[in-house]
Every structure is written in structure tokens, then in C-alpha cells.
Coordinates of C-alpha atoms in Angstrom, one line a residue:
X1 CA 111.4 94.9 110.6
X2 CA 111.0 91.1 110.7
X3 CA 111.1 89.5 107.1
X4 CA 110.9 86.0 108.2
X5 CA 113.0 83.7 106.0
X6 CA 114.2 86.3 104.0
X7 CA 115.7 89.0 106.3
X8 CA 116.3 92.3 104.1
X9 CA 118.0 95.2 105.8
X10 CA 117.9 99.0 104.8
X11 CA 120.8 100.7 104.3
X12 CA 119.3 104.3 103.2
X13 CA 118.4 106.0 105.9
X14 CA 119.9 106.0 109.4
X15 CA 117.9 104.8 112.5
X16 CA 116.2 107.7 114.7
X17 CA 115.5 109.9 111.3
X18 CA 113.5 107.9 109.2
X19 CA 109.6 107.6 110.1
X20 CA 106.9 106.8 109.9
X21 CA 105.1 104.4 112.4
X22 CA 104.8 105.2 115.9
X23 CA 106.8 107.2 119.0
X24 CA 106.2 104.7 121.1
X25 CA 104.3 101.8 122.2
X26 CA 101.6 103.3 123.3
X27 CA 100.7 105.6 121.0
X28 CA 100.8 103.1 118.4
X29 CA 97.6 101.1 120.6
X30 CA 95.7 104.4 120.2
X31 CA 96.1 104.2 116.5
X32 CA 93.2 103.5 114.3
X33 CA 91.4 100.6 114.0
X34 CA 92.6 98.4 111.2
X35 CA 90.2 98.2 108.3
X36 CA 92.2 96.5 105.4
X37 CA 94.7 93.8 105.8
X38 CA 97.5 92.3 103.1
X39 CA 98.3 88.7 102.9
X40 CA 100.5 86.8 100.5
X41 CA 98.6 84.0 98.9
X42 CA 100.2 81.0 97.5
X43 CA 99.5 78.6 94.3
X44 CA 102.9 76.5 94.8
X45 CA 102.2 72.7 95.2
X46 CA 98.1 73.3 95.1
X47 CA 98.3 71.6 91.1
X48 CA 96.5 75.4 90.5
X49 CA 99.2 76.2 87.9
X50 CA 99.2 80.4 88.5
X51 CA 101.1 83.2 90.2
X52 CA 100.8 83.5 94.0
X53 CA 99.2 86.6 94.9
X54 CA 98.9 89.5 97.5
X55 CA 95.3 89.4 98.9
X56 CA 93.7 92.6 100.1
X57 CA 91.0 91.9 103.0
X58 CA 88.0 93.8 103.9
X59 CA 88.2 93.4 108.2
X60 CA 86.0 96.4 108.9
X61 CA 82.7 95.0 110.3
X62 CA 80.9 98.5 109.1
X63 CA 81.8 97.6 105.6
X64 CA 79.9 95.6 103.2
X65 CA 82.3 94.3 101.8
X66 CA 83.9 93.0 105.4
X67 CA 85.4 89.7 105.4
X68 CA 86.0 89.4 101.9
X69 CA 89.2 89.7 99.4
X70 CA 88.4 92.9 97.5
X71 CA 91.6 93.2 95.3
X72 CA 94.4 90.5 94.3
X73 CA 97.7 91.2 93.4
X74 CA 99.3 88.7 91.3
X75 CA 103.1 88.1 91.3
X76 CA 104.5 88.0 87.3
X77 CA 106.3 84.3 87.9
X78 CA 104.8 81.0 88.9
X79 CA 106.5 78.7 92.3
X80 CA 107.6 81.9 94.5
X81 CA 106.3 81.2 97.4
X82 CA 106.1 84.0 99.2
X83 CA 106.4 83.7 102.7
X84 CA 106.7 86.7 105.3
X85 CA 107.2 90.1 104.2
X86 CA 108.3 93.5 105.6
X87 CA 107.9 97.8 105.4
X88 CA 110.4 99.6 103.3
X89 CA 110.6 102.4 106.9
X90 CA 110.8 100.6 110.2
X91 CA 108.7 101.9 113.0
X92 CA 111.7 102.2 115.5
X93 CA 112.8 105.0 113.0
X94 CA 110.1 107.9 113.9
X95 CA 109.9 111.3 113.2
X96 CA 110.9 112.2 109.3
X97 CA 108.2 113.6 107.5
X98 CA 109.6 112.7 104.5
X99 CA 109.7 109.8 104.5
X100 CA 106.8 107.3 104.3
X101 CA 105.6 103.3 104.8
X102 CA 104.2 103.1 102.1
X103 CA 105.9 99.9 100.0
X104 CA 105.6 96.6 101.4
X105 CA 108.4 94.0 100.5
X106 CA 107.5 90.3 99.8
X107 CA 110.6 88.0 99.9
X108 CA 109.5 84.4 98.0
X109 CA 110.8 81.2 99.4
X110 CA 111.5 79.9 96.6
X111 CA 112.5 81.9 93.7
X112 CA 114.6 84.1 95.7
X113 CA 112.9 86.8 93.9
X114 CA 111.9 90.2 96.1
X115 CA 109.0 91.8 94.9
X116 CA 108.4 95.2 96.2
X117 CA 104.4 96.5 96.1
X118 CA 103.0 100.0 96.6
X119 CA 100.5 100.2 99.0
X120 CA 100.1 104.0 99.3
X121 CA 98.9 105.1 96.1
X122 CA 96.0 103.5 96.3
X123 CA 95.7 100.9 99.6
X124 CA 92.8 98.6 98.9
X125 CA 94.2 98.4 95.2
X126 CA 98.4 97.7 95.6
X127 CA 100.3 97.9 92.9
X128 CA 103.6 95.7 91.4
X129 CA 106.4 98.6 91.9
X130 CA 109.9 96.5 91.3
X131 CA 110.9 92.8 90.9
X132 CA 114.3 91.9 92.2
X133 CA 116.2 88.9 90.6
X134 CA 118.2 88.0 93.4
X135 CA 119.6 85.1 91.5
X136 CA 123.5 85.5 93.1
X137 CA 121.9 85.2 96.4
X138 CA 119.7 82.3 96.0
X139 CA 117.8 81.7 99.3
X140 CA 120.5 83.4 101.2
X141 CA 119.0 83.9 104.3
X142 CA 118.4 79.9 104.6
X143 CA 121.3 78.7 102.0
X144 CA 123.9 79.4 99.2
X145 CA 123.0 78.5 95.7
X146 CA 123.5 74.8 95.8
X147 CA 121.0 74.4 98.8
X148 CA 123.1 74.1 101.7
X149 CA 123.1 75.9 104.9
X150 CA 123.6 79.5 105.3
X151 CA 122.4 82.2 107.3
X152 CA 122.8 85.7 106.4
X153 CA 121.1 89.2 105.2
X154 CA 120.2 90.7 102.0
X155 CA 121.2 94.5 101.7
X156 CA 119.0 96.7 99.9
X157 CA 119.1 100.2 99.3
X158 CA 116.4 101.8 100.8
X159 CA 115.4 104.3 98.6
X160 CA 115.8 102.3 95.0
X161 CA 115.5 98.5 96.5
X162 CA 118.8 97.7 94.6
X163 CA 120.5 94.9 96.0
X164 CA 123.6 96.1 97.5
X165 CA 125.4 92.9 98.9
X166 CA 124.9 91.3 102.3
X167 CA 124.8 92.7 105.7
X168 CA 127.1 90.5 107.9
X169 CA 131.0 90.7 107.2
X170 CA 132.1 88.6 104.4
X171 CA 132.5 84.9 105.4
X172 CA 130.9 85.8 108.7
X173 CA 127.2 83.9 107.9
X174 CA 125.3 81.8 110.7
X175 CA 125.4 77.7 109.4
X176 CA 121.3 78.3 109.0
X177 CA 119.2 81.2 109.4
X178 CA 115.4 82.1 109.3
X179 CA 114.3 84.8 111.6
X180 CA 115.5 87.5 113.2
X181 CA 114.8 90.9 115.7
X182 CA 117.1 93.3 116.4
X183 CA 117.8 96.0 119.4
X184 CA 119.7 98.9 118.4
X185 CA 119.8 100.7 122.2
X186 CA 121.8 97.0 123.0
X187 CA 123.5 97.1 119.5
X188 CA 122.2 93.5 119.0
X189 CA 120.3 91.6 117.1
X190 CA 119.8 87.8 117.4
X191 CA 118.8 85.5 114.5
X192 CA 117.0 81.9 114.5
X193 CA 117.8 79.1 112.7
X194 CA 115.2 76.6 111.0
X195 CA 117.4 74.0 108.3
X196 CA 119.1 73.8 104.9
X197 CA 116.9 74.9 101.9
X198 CA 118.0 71.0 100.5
X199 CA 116.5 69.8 104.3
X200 CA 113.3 71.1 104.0
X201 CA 112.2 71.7 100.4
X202 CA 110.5 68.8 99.9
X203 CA 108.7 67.7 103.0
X204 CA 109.9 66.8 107.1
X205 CA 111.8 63.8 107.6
X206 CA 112.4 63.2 111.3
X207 CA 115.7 61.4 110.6
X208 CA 117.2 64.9 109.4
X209 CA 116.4 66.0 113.4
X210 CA 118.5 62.6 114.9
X211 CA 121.5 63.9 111.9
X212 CA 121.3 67.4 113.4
X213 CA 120.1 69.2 110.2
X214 CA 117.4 71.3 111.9
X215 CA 118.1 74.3 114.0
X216 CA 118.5 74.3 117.6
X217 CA 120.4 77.7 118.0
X218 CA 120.3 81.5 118.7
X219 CA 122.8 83.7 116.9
X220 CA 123.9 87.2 118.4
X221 CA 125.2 89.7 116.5
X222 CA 127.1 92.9 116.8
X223 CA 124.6 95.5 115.6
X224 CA 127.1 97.7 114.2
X225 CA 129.8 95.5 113.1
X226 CA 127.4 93.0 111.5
X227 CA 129.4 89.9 112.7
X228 CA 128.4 87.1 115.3
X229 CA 129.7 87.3 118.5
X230 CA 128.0 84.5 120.2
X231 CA 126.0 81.3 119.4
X232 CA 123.1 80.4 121.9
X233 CA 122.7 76.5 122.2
X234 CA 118.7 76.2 123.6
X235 CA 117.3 73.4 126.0
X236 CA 114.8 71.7 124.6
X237 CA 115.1 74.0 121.6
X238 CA 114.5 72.4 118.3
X239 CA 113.7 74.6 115.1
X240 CA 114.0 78.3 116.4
X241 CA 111.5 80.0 114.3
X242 CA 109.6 83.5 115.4
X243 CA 111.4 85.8 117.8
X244 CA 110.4 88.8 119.0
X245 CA 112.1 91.3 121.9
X246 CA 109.5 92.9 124.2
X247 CA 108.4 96.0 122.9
X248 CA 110.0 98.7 125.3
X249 CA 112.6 99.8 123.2
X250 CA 115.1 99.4 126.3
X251 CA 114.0 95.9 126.3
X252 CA 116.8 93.4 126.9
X253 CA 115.1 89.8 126.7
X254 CA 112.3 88.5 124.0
X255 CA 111.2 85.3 123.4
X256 CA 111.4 82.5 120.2
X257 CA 109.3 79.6 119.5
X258 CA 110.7 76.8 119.3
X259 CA 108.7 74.8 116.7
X260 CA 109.4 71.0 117.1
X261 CA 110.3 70.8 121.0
X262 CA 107.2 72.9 121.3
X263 CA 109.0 75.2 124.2
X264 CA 109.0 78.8 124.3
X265 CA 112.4 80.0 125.6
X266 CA 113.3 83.7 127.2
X267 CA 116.6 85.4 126.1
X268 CA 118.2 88.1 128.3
X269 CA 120.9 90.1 128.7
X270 CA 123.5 89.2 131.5
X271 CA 125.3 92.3 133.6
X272 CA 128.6 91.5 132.0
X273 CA 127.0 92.2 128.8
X274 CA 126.9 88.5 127.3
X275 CA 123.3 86.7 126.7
X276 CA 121.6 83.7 128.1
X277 CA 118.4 81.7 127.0
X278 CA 116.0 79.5 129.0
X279 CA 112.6 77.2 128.6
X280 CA 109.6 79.0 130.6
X281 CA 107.1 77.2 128.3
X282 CA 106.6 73.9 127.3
X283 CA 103.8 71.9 125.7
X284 CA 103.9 68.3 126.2
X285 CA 103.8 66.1 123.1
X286 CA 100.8 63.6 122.7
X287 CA 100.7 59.8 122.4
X288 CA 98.6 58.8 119.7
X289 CA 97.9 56.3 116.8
X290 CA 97.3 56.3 114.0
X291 CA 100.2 59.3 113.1
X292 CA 103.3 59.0 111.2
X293 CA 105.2 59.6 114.5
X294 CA 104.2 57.4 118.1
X295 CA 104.0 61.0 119.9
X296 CA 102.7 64.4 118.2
X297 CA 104.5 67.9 119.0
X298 CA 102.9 70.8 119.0
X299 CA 104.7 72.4 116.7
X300 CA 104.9 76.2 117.4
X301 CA 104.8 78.1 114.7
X302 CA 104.3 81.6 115.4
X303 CA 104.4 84.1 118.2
X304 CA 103.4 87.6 119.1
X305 CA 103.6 89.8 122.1
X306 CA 101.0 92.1 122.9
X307 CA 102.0 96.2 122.0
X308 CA 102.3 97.6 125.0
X309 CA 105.5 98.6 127.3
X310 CA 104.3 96.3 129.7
X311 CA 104.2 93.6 127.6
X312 CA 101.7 91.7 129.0
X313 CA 100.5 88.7 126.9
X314 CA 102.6 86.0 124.5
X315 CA 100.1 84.2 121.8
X316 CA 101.5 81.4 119.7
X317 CA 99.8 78.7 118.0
X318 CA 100.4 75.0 117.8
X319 CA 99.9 73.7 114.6
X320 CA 99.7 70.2 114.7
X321 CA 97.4 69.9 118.3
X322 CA 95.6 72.6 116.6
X323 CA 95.1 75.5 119.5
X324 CA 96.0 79.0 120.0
X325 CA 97.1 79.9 123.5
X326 CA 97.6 83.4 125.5
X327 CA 99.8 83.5 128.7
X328 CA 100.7 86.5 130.4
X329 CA 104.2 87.3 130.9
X330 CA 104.0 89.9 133.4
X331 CA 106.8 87.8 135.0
X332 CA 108.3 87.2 132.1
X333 CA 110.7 84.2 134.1
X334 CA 107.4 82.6 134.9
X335 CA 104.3 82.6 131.9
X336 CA 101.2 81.8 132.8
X337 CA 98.1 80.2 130.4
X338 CA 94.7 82.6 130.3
X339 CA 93.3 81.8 127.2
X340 CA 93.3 79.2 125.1
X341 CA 91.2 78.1 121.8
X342 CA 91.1 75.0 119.5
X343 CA 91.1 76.1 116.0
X344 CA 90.7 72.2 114.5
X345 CA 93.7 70.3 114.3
X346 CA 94.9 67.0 114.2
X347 CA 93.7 65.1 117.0
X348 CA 90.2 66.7 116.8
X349 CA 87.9 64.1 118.1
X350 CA 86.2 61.9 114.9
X351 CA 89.3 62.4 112.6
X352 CA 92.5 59.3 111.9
X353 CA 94.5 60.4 114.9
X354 CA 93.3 58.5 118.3
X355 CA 95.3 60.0 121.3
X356 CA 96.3 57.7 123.5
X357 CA 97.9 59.3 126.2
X358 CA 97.3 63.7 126.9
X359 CA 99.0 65.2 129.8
X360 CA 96.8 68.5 129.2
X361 CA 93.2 67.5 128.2
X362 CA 90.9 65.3 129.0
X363 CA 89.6 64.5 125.7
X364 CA 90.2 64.8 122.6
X365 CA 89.0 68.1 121.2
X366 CA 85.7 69.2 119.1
X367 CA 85.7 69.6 115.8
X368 CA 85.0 73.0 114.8
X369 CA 82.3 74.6 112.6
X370 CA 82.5 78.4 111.8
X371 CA 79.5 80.0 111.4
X372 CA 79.4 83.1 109.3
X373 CA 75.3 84.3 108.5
X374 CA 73.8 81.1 108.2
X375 CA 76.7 79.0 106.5
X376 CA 78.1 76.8 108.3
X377 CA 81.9 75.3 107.1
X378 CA 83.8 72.9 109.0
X379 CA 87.1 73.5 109.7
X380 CA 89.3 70.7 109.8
X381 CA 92.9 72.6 109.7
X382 CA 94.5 74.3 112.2
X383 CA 96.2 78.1 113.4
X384 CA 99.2 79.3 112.1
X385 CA 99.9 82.8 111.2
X386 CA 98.5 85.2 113.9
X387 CA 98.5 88.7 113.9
X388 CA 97.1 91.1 116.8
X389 CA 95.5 94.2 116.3
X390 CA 97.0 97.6 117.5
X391 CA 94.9 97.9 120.9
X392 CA 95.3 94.0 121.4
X393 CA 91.7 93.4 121.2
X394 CA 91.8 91.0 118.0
X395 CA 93.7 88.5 116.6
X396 CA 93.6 87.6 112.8
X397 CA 94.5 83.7 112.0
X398 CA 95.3 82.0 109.0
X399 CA 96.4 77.9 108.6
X400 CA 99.1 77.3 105.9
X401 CA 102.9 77.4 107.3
X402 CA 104.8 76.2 104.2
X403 CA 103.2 74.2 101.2
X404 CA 105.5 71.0 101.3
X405 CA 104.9 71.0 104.9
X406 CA 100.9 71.5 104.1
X407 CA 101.0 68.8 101.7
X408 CA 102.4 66.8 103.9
X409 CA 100.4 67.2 107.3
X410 CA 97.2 69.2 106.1
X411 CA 96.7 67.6 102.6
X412 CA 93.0 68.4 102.5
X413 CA 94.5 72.5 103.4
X414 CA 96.2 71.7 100.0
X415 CA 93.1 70.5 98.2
X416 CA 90.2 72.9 100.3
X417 CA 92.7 75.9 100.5
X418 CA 93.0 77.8 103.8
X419 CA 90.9 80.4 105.6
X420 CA 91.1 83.1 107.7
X421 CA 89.4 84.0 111.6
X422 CA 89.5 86.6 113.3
X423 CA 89.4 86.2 117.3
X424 CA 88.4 88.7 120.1
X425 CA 91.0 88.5 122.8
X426 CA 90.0 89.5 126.6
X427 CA 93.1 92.2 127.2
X428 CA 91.8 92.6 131.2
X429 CA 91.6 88.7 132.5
X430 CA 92.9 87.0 129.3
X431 CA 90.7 84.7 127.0
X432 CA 90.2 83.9 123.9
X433 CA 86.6 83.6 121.7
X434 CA 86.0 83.1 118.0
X435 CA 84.4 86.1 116.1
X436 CA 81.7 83.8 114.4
X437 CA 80.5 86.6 111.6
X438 CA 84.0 86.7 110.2
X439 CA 85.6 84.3 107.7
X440 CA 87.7 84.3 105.1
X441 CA 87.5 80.8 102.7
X442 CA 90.6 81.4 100.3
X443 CA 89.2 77.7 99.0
X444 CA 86.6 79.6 97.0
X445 CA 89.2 82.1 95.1
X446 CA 88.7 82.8 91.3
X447 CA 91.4 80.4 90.6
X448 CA 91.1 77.7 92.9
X449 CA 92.2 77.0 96.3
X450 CA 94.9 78.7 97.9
X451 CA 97.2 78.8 100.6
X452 CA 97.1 81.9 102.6
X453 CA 99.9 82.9 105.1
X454 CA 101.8 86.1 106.8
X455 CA 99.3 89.4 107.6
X456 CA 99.9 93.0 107.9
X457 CA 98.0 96.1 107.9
X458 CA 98.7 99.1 106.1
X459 CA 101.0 101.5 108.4
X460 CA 102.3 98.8 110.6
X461 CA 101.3 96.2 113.1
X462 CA 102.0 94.5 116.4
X463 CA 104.5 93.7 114.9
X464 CA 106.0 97.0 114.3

């Protein structure tokens, strides 16, 4: 289970007896079709003074009410945040029939505060089941109480969510931490690192990069010992957000994005058992004008792998050019671009940014206009969150990454609220088309615009 900025680990049940989810890769792509999907929606620097909420979505095209939030969720406290989330059973864990996914667990950014929801008494219509006041471990994962660096894991008990402690060894934290995937057949699991909750809270400042407060590292830990036993320095590897392993669950090398070099980098295990990490993927920054900066990353901020044990395709998104790319990986050494889609941006062609030198495109991309029936809406933002469905066949997109960071970059996303595509994905040759009947305008919510971010369907997703 990935929880994004706030890593929580379960402490109940022991791995290979607790369910549900899926065997095995494959039988997880022959799983139904996804017809609902949860996303945390968030009021939090939007001037909409109101609890962030969980969004259900209607995404099955034989339903009326398809492409539409049918139920909303709100949280009891105003300025969470929430941000990724996570299952309470973790598919790599198959095989008890006792026990079920059937609470989702929504970290906030913010607050600290864990909220846990059912989702399986009644799935289109989730309930609040348990608020945790995690107030002694403020922003843990990213800092300690006063804001400053600190990487680590939040414990919970598995069956009653009670916070339990942390995970790694006592003293034993990573300087920064944000993501994290582990491999219990390797008895690792490696962490990312993206700043200081002080660094980041209110906005980007480039001058924190040149005084090394961002992230630029990989942390490997001991599985079973919870403690770090070695620190991965990347090339070209600024602001380690999303990592994933391939999915074979022998798998012994994944990828992260890298958000502000804009590089993809494999890790891998070595014979003698230690880990390495290396750029297969770059995308060039763009000279332009008119900017705050003389040349514009990319700015990766999400990733996925296909779910199969072949692994075949890597997405990610780059949220400042404003495009959504597919390689396949079948050598995973040596990615290779099939797809790729502009979902707006910043240099779309007509807006303030003028490039001025592109070592990728031609020209300076179209604006784009979704068309759902016969209204049109132009779409001036950019992809962020993706997730892909269980047979690979669609991707579901959403545009806010973090609302200081929106505010700052997108501010009409802050005024308009973001949206939601959906995109059909060719799984033979590789490409990547807009679904033009589906679109989700979270600009037009009861309460005013808001900022929609991390998606996952009920039972479990690509990512697992």
C-alpha cells in the first residue's frame, strides 16, 4: 500500500494471510470493470471556507448518472488537505476470507489528522468510520512537530486504526520522506524524499533547490528490522516523488519520478545484494519567456506501471509542459515513447508563456477543448494524478498536485477548480486518445470550486 505523504503501515495481520485483492497480477486485469471511483477533494487555499471532501464518481458509461459526483463525503475539520490515501488489507496479502478491503484511509497534509471511511457498507454512499488525531506525530512522514525534516512511518493497528507508534527503529528516520513501495520476497522497501513541511508549505522557491532543501535521494530499508541500510544519491534526480516496483512480486527494480529534474530513474538490485539507481528517462526543460524561471521543467508528478507481470508500459505526467506520456519498458534499461497527449499546460500556444527554444516539439502546443454532449469547456490546466484501470485500457486524470503549489503555478485551477478525463490507452501498439464524452468539472460543486487529486476504485487498483 502506497499512502503517499503519509505512509501508514499495518501491524494486525501478517503478510500472506490477510486478503483480499488479487492472487496475482493477472487475475487482477480479469477483474471487473471499474464503475465507481473515490477521490479526495480539497477546499484548502480555494477562499471556499468548508471541509475537504471524498468524492464518489459515476465512470460507468451504461449509467446515467456516468461522469458525475453522485455522493460527497465531507471531512468534520476545515485545512486538511488530504492528499493520497490507502486500503486498510493490502493486495499482496491474499487469501483470508475474513478479512476484507473494505475501509479506505485518507492521511491530510496538513492537519496530520487520519480519517478512516467505510466504503463497504454501502460503496456509492461511504461513510466517516474513525478520525485520528495524530497530533504527537505532526506531519511525520515529511517532518517533526516544528516543521523540519523527517522521514518516517505511522503505525496503526490494523484492526482498530489506533496509532501504535512509528515503524522504523527509534532515531532511525530518513532526513525527508514522501513516498514509499515496498518488496517483502527482497525484505525491502525504499522510500522517496520530497522537502521539509517548513520548505514547501507555502509555495516553491527555487533558492531552497541551490540550499539543498529538496530531495534528491532513495532510502532502503530492512523490511524486517525497519531501519535504513543504504541511502541512494540519484543523477539528475531532484524531488523523488512516486515509486513504484514492477509488479511481479519477484520484482527486483521499479522506477520513481523525479519531479523537478524531470528524469525517470530505474532501481535494481545488485548480485551482492546492495541496490543501485540510474536515469533511463529524461525530458528536456524548455526555454521560454515570460515564466518566473528562464527554462521550464517538466515537473513529473506521478507515475504508474501497467498491471501485468510483464510490465509493459510506464505513464507519468508532466505538469507544468502539460502532457501525459506512455513508454514501454519491456527493456526496462532502455524506455521507449508510444503515446503521448497534451492535456493543456503551460506553454499551450495563445497563453503568457512564449517558448523560445524546445528540443522535443515543434511548436508550441494546442489549447485543448473537451467536449462532453454538446458543451464545450476549455481546459487551460494540466495532468497530474493518473490512475489506470485493471485491464490497462483507461486512464482516469485529474490536475491539482498540492494547493500552494496550484496557487502558485495554476491560479486560475485555484479559482475554476479542477476536472477530471478519462483517456483510452492502446495496450497492443501504445497510444494515447481523449475519451471526449467523459468529464468531470469539480469547478461546478455545490460549494464552489475545488481541487480534486489522488483516485482509487473500490477493491483495489493498478496500484494494488
Amino acid at each position: 500500500m502506497s499512502l503517499g505523504n503519509t505512509p501508514v503501515v499495518f501491524a494486525a495481520t501478517k503478510c500472506g494471510d490477510c486478503g483480499p485483492g488479487y492472487p496475482t497480477p493477472q487475475e487482477a486485469m480479469k477483474g471487473p470493470r471499474e464503475e465507481i471511483v473515490y477521490l479526495p477533494c480539497i477546499y484548502r487555499n480555494t477562499g471556499t471556507e468548508a471541509p475537504d471532501y471524498l468524492a464518489t464518481v459515476d465512470v460507468d458509461p451504461k449509467s446515467p448518472q456516468y461522469s458525475q459526483v453522485i455522493h460527497r463525503l465531507p471531512m468534520p475539520h476545515l485545512k486538511d488537505e488530504l492528499h493520497h490515501s490507502g486500503w486498510n488489507t493490502c493486495s499482496s496479502c491474499f487469501g483470508d476470507s475474513t478479512k476484507s478491503r473494505n475501509k479506505l484511509v485518507l492521511p491530510s497534509f496538513i492537519s496530520s489528522r487520519i480519517y478512516v471511511v467505510d466504503v463497504g457498507t454501502e460503496p456509492r454512499a461511504p461513510k466517516l468510520h474513525k478520525v485520528i488525531e495524530a497530533k504527537d506525530i505532526h506531519e511525520n512522514t515529511l517532518g517533526d512537530p516544528k516543521g523540519n525534516g523527517k522521514g518516517g512511518f505511522v503505525l496503526l493497528d490494523g484492526e482498530t486504526f489506533e496509532v501504535k507508534g512509528t515503524w522504523e527503529r527509534p532515531g532511525g528516520s530518513a532526513p525527508m520522506g514522501y513516498d514509499f513501495w515496498y518488496q517483502p520476497r527482497h525484505n525491502v522497501m525504499i522510500s522517496t524524499e520530497w522537502a521539509a513541511p517548513n520548505v514547501l508549505r507555502d509555495g516553491f522557491n527555487p533558492a531552497d533547490v541551490e540550499a539543498g532543501l529538496y530531495g534528491k535521494h532513495l532510502h532502503v530499508w530492512d523490511w524486517q528490522r525497519h531501519e535504513i541500510v543504504q541511502t541512494l544519491l540519484m543523477p539528475d534526480g531532484h524531488i523523488p516523488l512516486e515509486i513504484r516496483f514492477l509488479h511481479d512480486p519477484a520484482a527486483s527494480q521499479g522506477f520513481v519520478g523525479c519531479a523537478l529534474s524531470s528524469t525517470i530513474q530505474r532501481f535494481y538490485k545488485n548480485e551482492g545484494g546492495t541496490w543501485s539507481v540510474e536515469k533511463v528517462i529524461e525530458v528536456p526543460p524548455k526555454k521560454v519567456k515570460g515564466w518566473m524561471l528562464p527554462e521550464m521543467p517538466g515537473l513529473i508528478t506521478d507515475i504508474l506501471l501497467s498491471l501485468s507481470l510483464d510490465d509493459r508500459f510506464l505513464y507519468f505526467n508532466n505538469w507544468l509542459h502539460g502532457d501525459m506520456r506512455q513508454y514501454d519498458i519491456s527493456d526496462p534499461k532502455r524506455p521507449r515513447l508510444v503515446g503521448q497527449i497534451f492535456l493543456g499546460g503551460s506553454i499551450v500556444k495563445g497563453g503568457p508563456v512564449q517558448v523560445l527554444e524546445d528540443q522535443e516539439l515543434k511548436s508550441q502546443p494546442e489549447p485543448l477543448v473537451v467536449k462532453r454532449l454538446s458543451t464545450p469547456l476549455g481546459f487551460p490546466w494540466c495532468p497530474q494524478m493518473i490512475q489506470l484501470s485493471l485491464d490497462g485500457k483507461r486512464i482516469y486524470v485529474t490536475t491539482s498536485l498540492y494547493s500552494d503549489w496550484d496557487k502558485q503555478f495554476y491560479p486560475d485551477l485555484i479559482r475554476e477548480g479542477s476536472v477530471m478525463l478519462q483517456i483510452d490507452v492502446d495496450t497492443v501498439k501504445g497510444g494515447l486518445k481523449l475519451n471526449p464524452n467523459f468529464l468531470v468539472d469539480f469547478g461546478k460543486e455545490p460549494l464552489g470550486p475545488a481541487l480534486a487529486h489522488e483516485i482509487r476504485y473500490p477493491g483495489g487498483d493498478c496500484t494494488f
